[in-house]
Short mmCIF file of C-alpha atoms and ligand atoms in Angstrom, two decimals:
data_model
loop_
_atom_site.label_atom_id
_atom_site.label_comp_id
_atom_site.label_asym_id
_atom_site.label_seq_id
_atom_site.Cartn_x
_atom_site.Cartn_y
_atom_site.Cartn_z
CA MET A 1 19.56 -3.09 5.85
CA PRO A 2 15.79 -2.62 6.24
CA ASN A 3 13.78 -5.06 4.15
CA HIS A 4 12.04 -3.31 1.23
CA HIS A 5 9.40 -6.04 0.85
CA LEU A 6 7.62 -4.98 4.04
CA ALA A 7 5.50 -1.93 4.94
CA PHE A 8 4.32 -1.42 8.51
CA ALA A 9 0.87 0.19 8.69
CA LEU A 10 1.08 2.97 11.26
CA ASP A 11 -2.58 2.64 12.21
CA PHE A 12 -2.39 4.74 15.35
CA PRO A 13 -4.53 7.64 16.57
CA SER A 14 -1.56 9.95 17.13
CA LEU A 15 2.16 10.38 16.56
CA ALA A 16 2.79 9.75 20.25
CA ASP A 17 1.18 6.31 19.92
CA ALA A 18 3.18 5.50 16.78
CA ARG A 19 6.56 6.69 18.01
CA PRO A 20 7.49 3.62 20.14
CA TYR A 21 7.43 1.58 16.92
CA PHE A 22 9.88 3.84 15.06
CA THR A 23 12.81 1.62 16.02
CA LEU A 24 11.41 -0.98 13.61
CA SER A 25 12.87 1.13 10.80
CA LYS A 26 16.07 -0.83 11.26
CA HIS A 27 14.22 -3.88 9.88
CA ILE A 28 11.36 -2.44 7.77
CA ARG A 29 11.84 -0.12 4.77
CA PHE A 30 8.33 1.38 4.48
CA ALA A 31 5.87 2.84 6.97
CA LYS A 32 2.31 3.40 5.77
CA ILE A 33 0.63 6.54 7.05
CA GLY A 34 -3.13 6.43 6.59
CA LEU A 35 -5.95 8.92 6.91
CA GLU A 36 -6.34 8.44 10.67
CA LEU A 37 -2.83 9.58 11.54
CA PHE A 38 -2.47 12.15 8.74
CA CYS A 39 -5.77 13.86 9.62
CA ARG A 40 -4.62 14.20 13.24
CA GLU A 41 -1.00 15.19 12.73
CA GLY A 42 -0.78 16.63 9.19
CA PRO A 43 2.44 16.80 7.17
CA THR A 44 4.55 16.84 10.35
CA VAL A 45 3.99 13.12 10.75
CA VAL A 46 5.53 12.47 7.33
CA GLN A 47 8.68 14.31 8.35
CA GLN A 48 8.88 12.50 11.70
CA VAL A 49 8.42 9.07 10.15
CA ALA A 50 11.03 9.84 7.48
CA ASP A 51 13.42 11.15 10.14
CA ALA A 52 12.99 7.83 11.95
CA GLY A 53 14.48 6.14 8.89
CA PHE A 54 11.40 4.83 7.06
CA HIS A 55 10.42 5.45 3.47
CA VAL A 56 6.96 6.98 3.71
CA PHE A 57 3.99 5.28 2.05
CA LEU A 58 1.23 7.88 2.31
CA ASP A 59 -2.16 6.22 1.91
CA LEU A 60 -4.55 9.12 1.31
CA LYS A 61 -6.36 7.56 -1.68
CA LEU A 62 -6.70 10.85 -3.56
CA HIS A 63 -9.73 11.19 -5.84
CA ASP A 64 -10.81 14.54 -7.29
CA ILE A 65 -10.72 16.50 -10.53
CA PRO A 66 -7.36 16.22 -12.34
CA ALA A 67 -6.15 19.76 -11.55
CA THR A 68 -6.86 19.38 -7.83
CA VAL A 69 -5.15 16.01 -7.57
CA GLU A 70 -2.17 17.28 -9.55
CA ARG A 71 -1.70 20.22 -7.16
CA ALA A 72 -2.17 17.97 -4.13
CA VAL A 73 0.51 15.62 -5.47
CA ASP A 74 2.78 18.61 -6.14
CA ASN A 75 2.43 19.67 -2.50
CA LEU A 76 2.71 16.18 -1.00
CA ALA A 77 5.73 15.31 -3.14
CA THR A 78 7.69 18.14 -1.51
CA LEU A 79 7.45 16.13 1.73
CA GLY A 80 9.73 13.42 0.32
CA ILE A 81 7.10 10.68 0.17
CA HIS A 82 8.07 7.46 -1.64
CA LEU A 83 4.62 5.96 -2.30
CA LEU A 84 1.32 7.85 -2.58
CA THR A 85 -2.08 6.26 -3.23
CA VAL A 86 -4.77 7.57 -5.57
CA HIS A 87 -8.10 6.01 -6.59
CA THR A 88 -7.87 4.67 -10.14
CA PHE A 89 -11.61 5.42 -10.36
CA GLY A 90 -10.58 9.07 -10.79
CA GLY A 91 -9.99 8.19 -14.44
CA PRO A 92 -7.18 8.43 -16.99
CA THR A 93 -6.66 12.21 -16.97
CA MET A 94 -6.52 12.43 -13.17
CA LEU A 95 -4.09 9.52 -13.09
CA SER A 96 -1.73 10.78 -15.76
CA ARG A 97 -1.64 14.26 -14.17
CA ALA A 98 -0.88 12.64 -10.79
CA VAL A 99 1.90 10.53 -12.32
CA GLN A 100 3.44 13.54 -14.07
CA ALA A 101 3.35 15.62 -10.89
CA ALA A 102 4.96 12.77 -8.93
CA GLN A 103 7.65 12.25 -11.57
CA LYS A 104 8.75 15.88 -11.23
CA SER A 105 9.66 15.16 -7.62
CA GLY A 106 12.00 12.32 -8.56
CA THR A 107 11.08 10.49 -5.31
CA THR A 108 7.34 9.93 -5.22
CA GLN A 109 5.65 7.04 -7.00
CA ILE A 110 1.89 7.00 -7.55
CA VAL A 111 0.13 3.84 -6.36
CA GLY A 112 -3.29 3.00 -7.82
CA VAL A 113 -6.10 1.66 -5.65
CA THR A 114 -8.61 -0.33 -7.70
CA VAL A 115 -11.76 -1.77 -6.08
CA LEU A 116 -11.77 -1.43 -2.29
CA THR A 117 -12.02 -4.82 -0.61
CA SER A 118 -14.99 -3.45 1.36
CA LEU A 119 -17.04 -3.45 -1.88
CA ASP A 120 -18.71 -6.53 -3.32
CA THR A 121 -20.66 -7.21 -6.52
CA THR A 122 -23.87 -5.81 -4.99
CA ASP A 123 -22.11 -2.55 -4.09
CA LEU A 124 -20.68 -2.29 -7.61
CA SER A 125 -24.15 -2.83 -9.01
CA CYS A 126 -25.46 0.03 -6.82
CA LEU A 127 -22.76 2.19 -8.40
CA GLY A 128 -23.98 1.21 -11.87
CA ILE A 129 -21.18 -1.28 -12.50
CA ASP A 130 -22.61 -4.67 -13.47
CA ARG A 131 -19.36 -6.58 -13.47
CA ALA A 132 -17.60 -8.98 -11.13
CA VAL A 133 -15.13 -7.39 -8.68
CA ALA A 134 -12.20 -9.20 -10.33
CA ASP A 135 -13.17 -7.95 -13.79
CA GLN A 136 -13.58 -4.38 -12.55
CA THR A 137 -10.23 -4.58 -10.77
CA GLU A 138 -8.51 -5.72 -13.96
CA ARG A 139 -10.24 -3.06 -16.03
CA LEU A 140 -9.21 -0.25 -13.66
CA ALA A 141 -5.64 -1.58 -13.41
CA LYS A 142 -5.23 -1.75 -17.19
CA MET A 143 -6.67 1.75 -17.62
CA ALA A 144 -4.34 3.09 -14.92
CA TRP A 145 -1.38 1.32 -16.53
CA GLN A 146 -2.17 3.11 -19.81
CA ALA A 147 -2.19 6.38 -17.85
CA GLY A 148 1.31 5.66 -16.55
CA VAL A 149 0.59 4.14 -13.13
CA ARG A 150 3.07 1.35 -12.38
CA ALA A 151 2.26 0.50 -8.75
CA PHE A 152 -0.97 -0.94 -7.36
CA VAL A 153 -2.52 -1.97 -4.08
CA CYS A 154 -4.30 -5.30 -4.42
CA SER A 155 -5.64 -8.03 -2.16
CA PRO A 156 -3.78 -11.34 -1.86
CA LYS A 157 -6.62 -12.85 -3.87
CA GLU A 158 -5.88 -10.61 -6.85
CA VAL A 159 -2.11 -10.46 -6.82
CA ALA A 160 -1.34 -13.48 -9.02
CA HIS A 161 -3.82 -12.38 -11.65
CA LEU A 162 -2.61 -8.77 -11.67
CA ARG A 163 0.99 -9.95 -11.92
CA SER A 164 0.19 -12.04 -14.99
CA THR A 165 -1.91 -9.22 -16.50
CA LEU A 166 0.53 -6.36 -15.89
CA GLY A 167 3.86 -8.18 -16.07
CA SER A 168 7.06 -7.94 -14.11
CA ASP A 169 7.39 -4.13 -14.26
CA ALA A 170 4.36 -3.58 -12.01
CA LEU A 171 4.97 -2.91 -8.31
CA LEU A 172 2.27 -4.83 -6.42
CA ILE A 173 1.52 -3.95 -2.81
CA THR A 174 -0.61 -6.35 -0.79
CA PRO A 175 -2.36 -5.87 2.57
CA GLY A 176 -4.37 -8.62 4.28
CA ILE A 177 -1.24 -10.48 5.38
CA ARG A 178 -1.31 -12.79 8.38
CA PRO A 179 1.69 -14.83 9.47
CA ALA A 180 0.86 -18.52 9.60
CA ALA A 181 -1.26 -19.27 12.70
CA ALA A 182 -2.11 -15.59 13.40
CA ALA A 183 -5.68 -14.40 14.00
CA THR A 184 -7.28 -12.92 10.87
CA GLN A 185 -9.01 -10.00 12.73
CA ASP A 186 -11.49 -8.36 10.33
CA GLN A 187 -9.50 -9.15 7.18
CA LYS A 188 -11.61 -11.45 5.04
CA ARG A 189 -9.12 -12.29 2.32
CA VAL A 190 -5.85 -13.09 4.03
CA ALA A 191 -2.63 -14.70 2.89
CA THR A 192 0.58 -15.67 4.60
CA PRO A 193 3.70 -13.64 3.78
CA ALA A 194 5.13 -16.63 1.92
CA SER A 195 2.10 -17.22 -0.28
CA ALA A 196 1.70 -13.51 -1.13
CA ILE A 197 5.34 -13.31 -2.21
CA ALA A 198 5.02 -16.57 -4.16
CA ASP A 199 1.97 -15.11 -5.94
CA GLY A 200 3.98 -12.08 -7.05
CA ALA A 201 3.58 -9.39 -4.38
CA ASP A 202 6.51 -6.97 -4.06
CA ILE A 203 5.59 -5.21 -0.81
CA LEU A 204 3.46 -6.66 1.98
CA VAL A 205 1.51 -4.26 4.20
CA VAL A 206 1.27 -5.51 7.77
CA GLY A 207 -0.38 -3.66 10.63
CA ARG A 208 -1.97 -5.44 13.56
CA PRO A 209 0.16 -8.60 13.53
CA ILE A 210 3.11 -6.32 14.38
CA ARG A 211 1.34 -3.50 16.24
CA ASP A 212 -0.54 -5.80 18.60
CA ALA A 213 2.20 -8.39 19.10
CA GLN A 214 3.61 -8.82 22.59
CA ASP A 215 7.04 -8.38 21.03
CA PRO A 216 6.68 -6.30 17.83
CA GLU A 217 10.33 -6.73 16.89
CA ALA A 218 10.13 -10.52 17.17
CA ALA A 219 6.90 -10.50 15.14
CA THR A 220 8.64 -8.39 12.48
CA LEU A 221 11.63 -10.74 12.32
CA ASN A 222 9.31 -13.72 12.02
CA ILE A 223 7.49 -12.12 9.05
CA LEU A 224 10.78 -11.14 7.43
CA ALA A 225 12.04 -14.72 7.77
CA GLN A 226 8.91 -15.95 5.98
CA ILE A 227 9.37 -13.36 3.23
CA ASN A 228 13.03 -14.21 2.74
CA GLN A 229 12.35 -17.93 2.65
CA SER A 230 9.71 -17.44 -0.04
CA LEU A 231 11.99 -15.15 -2.08
CA ALA A 232 14.81 -17.68 -1.85
CA SER A 233 12.63 -20.53 -3.06
CA LYS A 234 11.41 -18.35 -5.97
CA THR A 235 14.95 -17.80 -7.24
CA ILE A 236 15.84 -21.50 -7.13
CA PRO A 237 15.04 -22.87 -10.61
O1 C5P B 301 -3.80 -4.55 10.55
P1 C5P B 301 -3.72 -5.05 9.16
O2 C5P B 301 -2.48 -5.87 8.84
O3 C5P B 301 -5.00 -5.70 8.67
O4 C5P B 301 -3.52 -3.68 8.34
C1 C5P B 301 -3.67 -3.61 7.02
C2 C5P B 301 -3.49 -2.20 6.53
O5 C5P B 301 -3.73 -2.20 5.14
C3 C5P B 301 -4.45 -1.17 7.14
O6 C5P B 301 -3.79 0.10 7.19
C4 C5P B 301 -5.58 -1.12 6.14
O7 C5P B 301 -6.22 0.12 6.08
C5 C5P B 301 -4.85 -1.38 4.83
N1 C5P B 301 -5.68 -1.97 3.77
C6 C5P B 301 -6.35 -3.17 3.91
N2 C5P B 301 -7.08 -3.68 2.90
C7 C5P B 301 -7.14 -3.06 1.76
C8 C5P B 301 -6.45 -1.87 1.57
C9 C5P B 301 -5.73 -1.35 2.61
O8 C5P B 301 -6.31 -3.80 4.93
N3 C5P B 301 -7.82 -3.59 0.78
#
């Protein structure tokens, strides 16, 4: 059975580059399709990734007026996507319309993106937000929760706090994962699979540590072992 605590980021320029990794679907439940691949290949890539056996996590970070986002979600949901990101900064009406459109599909769940990890306090201040990143993240997450959003992308640094703020019903998805002893690449806030799970993450997004490994399947199995060990120690009282 593929492990539903792991999402492999298909950060590839084209479907042809991604395809050799499709066999990982026997171990990994989710594949994340981002803007790079979707803008090149369009909806076809969603079908191909689903046909390979993954549940599709489409990371388009939608942000527009409520009616436009609702219609986009309507269209995307017909593709059989399991997880679809939207910017919580789009506000309560946009979020609730996105959630309602996704619920009609019966398959798609809306995932809220709060403050991008590329933004710091100075950037927020430039946007007219004079608040710490952590406070803004919590504010957006609570607002999105009120609008019906139940899944969130958050950094390893935020996951414990969001878990305690939102409770056990929230689905928390965490990128910035590096297996112990791996290079951090350009990720500034990294965590090991074990610590992210211990802090309350449900799904870990991993890209380069698998994509760039000499043996991607072995790298995947190593990460899964770390996830399973952490889950096992969580359930022991
Ligand atoms: O290669 P790596 O494991 O860093 O890939 C992480 C994936 O998660 C990439 O697709 C990246 O765009 C995404 N992501 C991230 N940090 C965020 C949000 C998304 O790294 N804050």
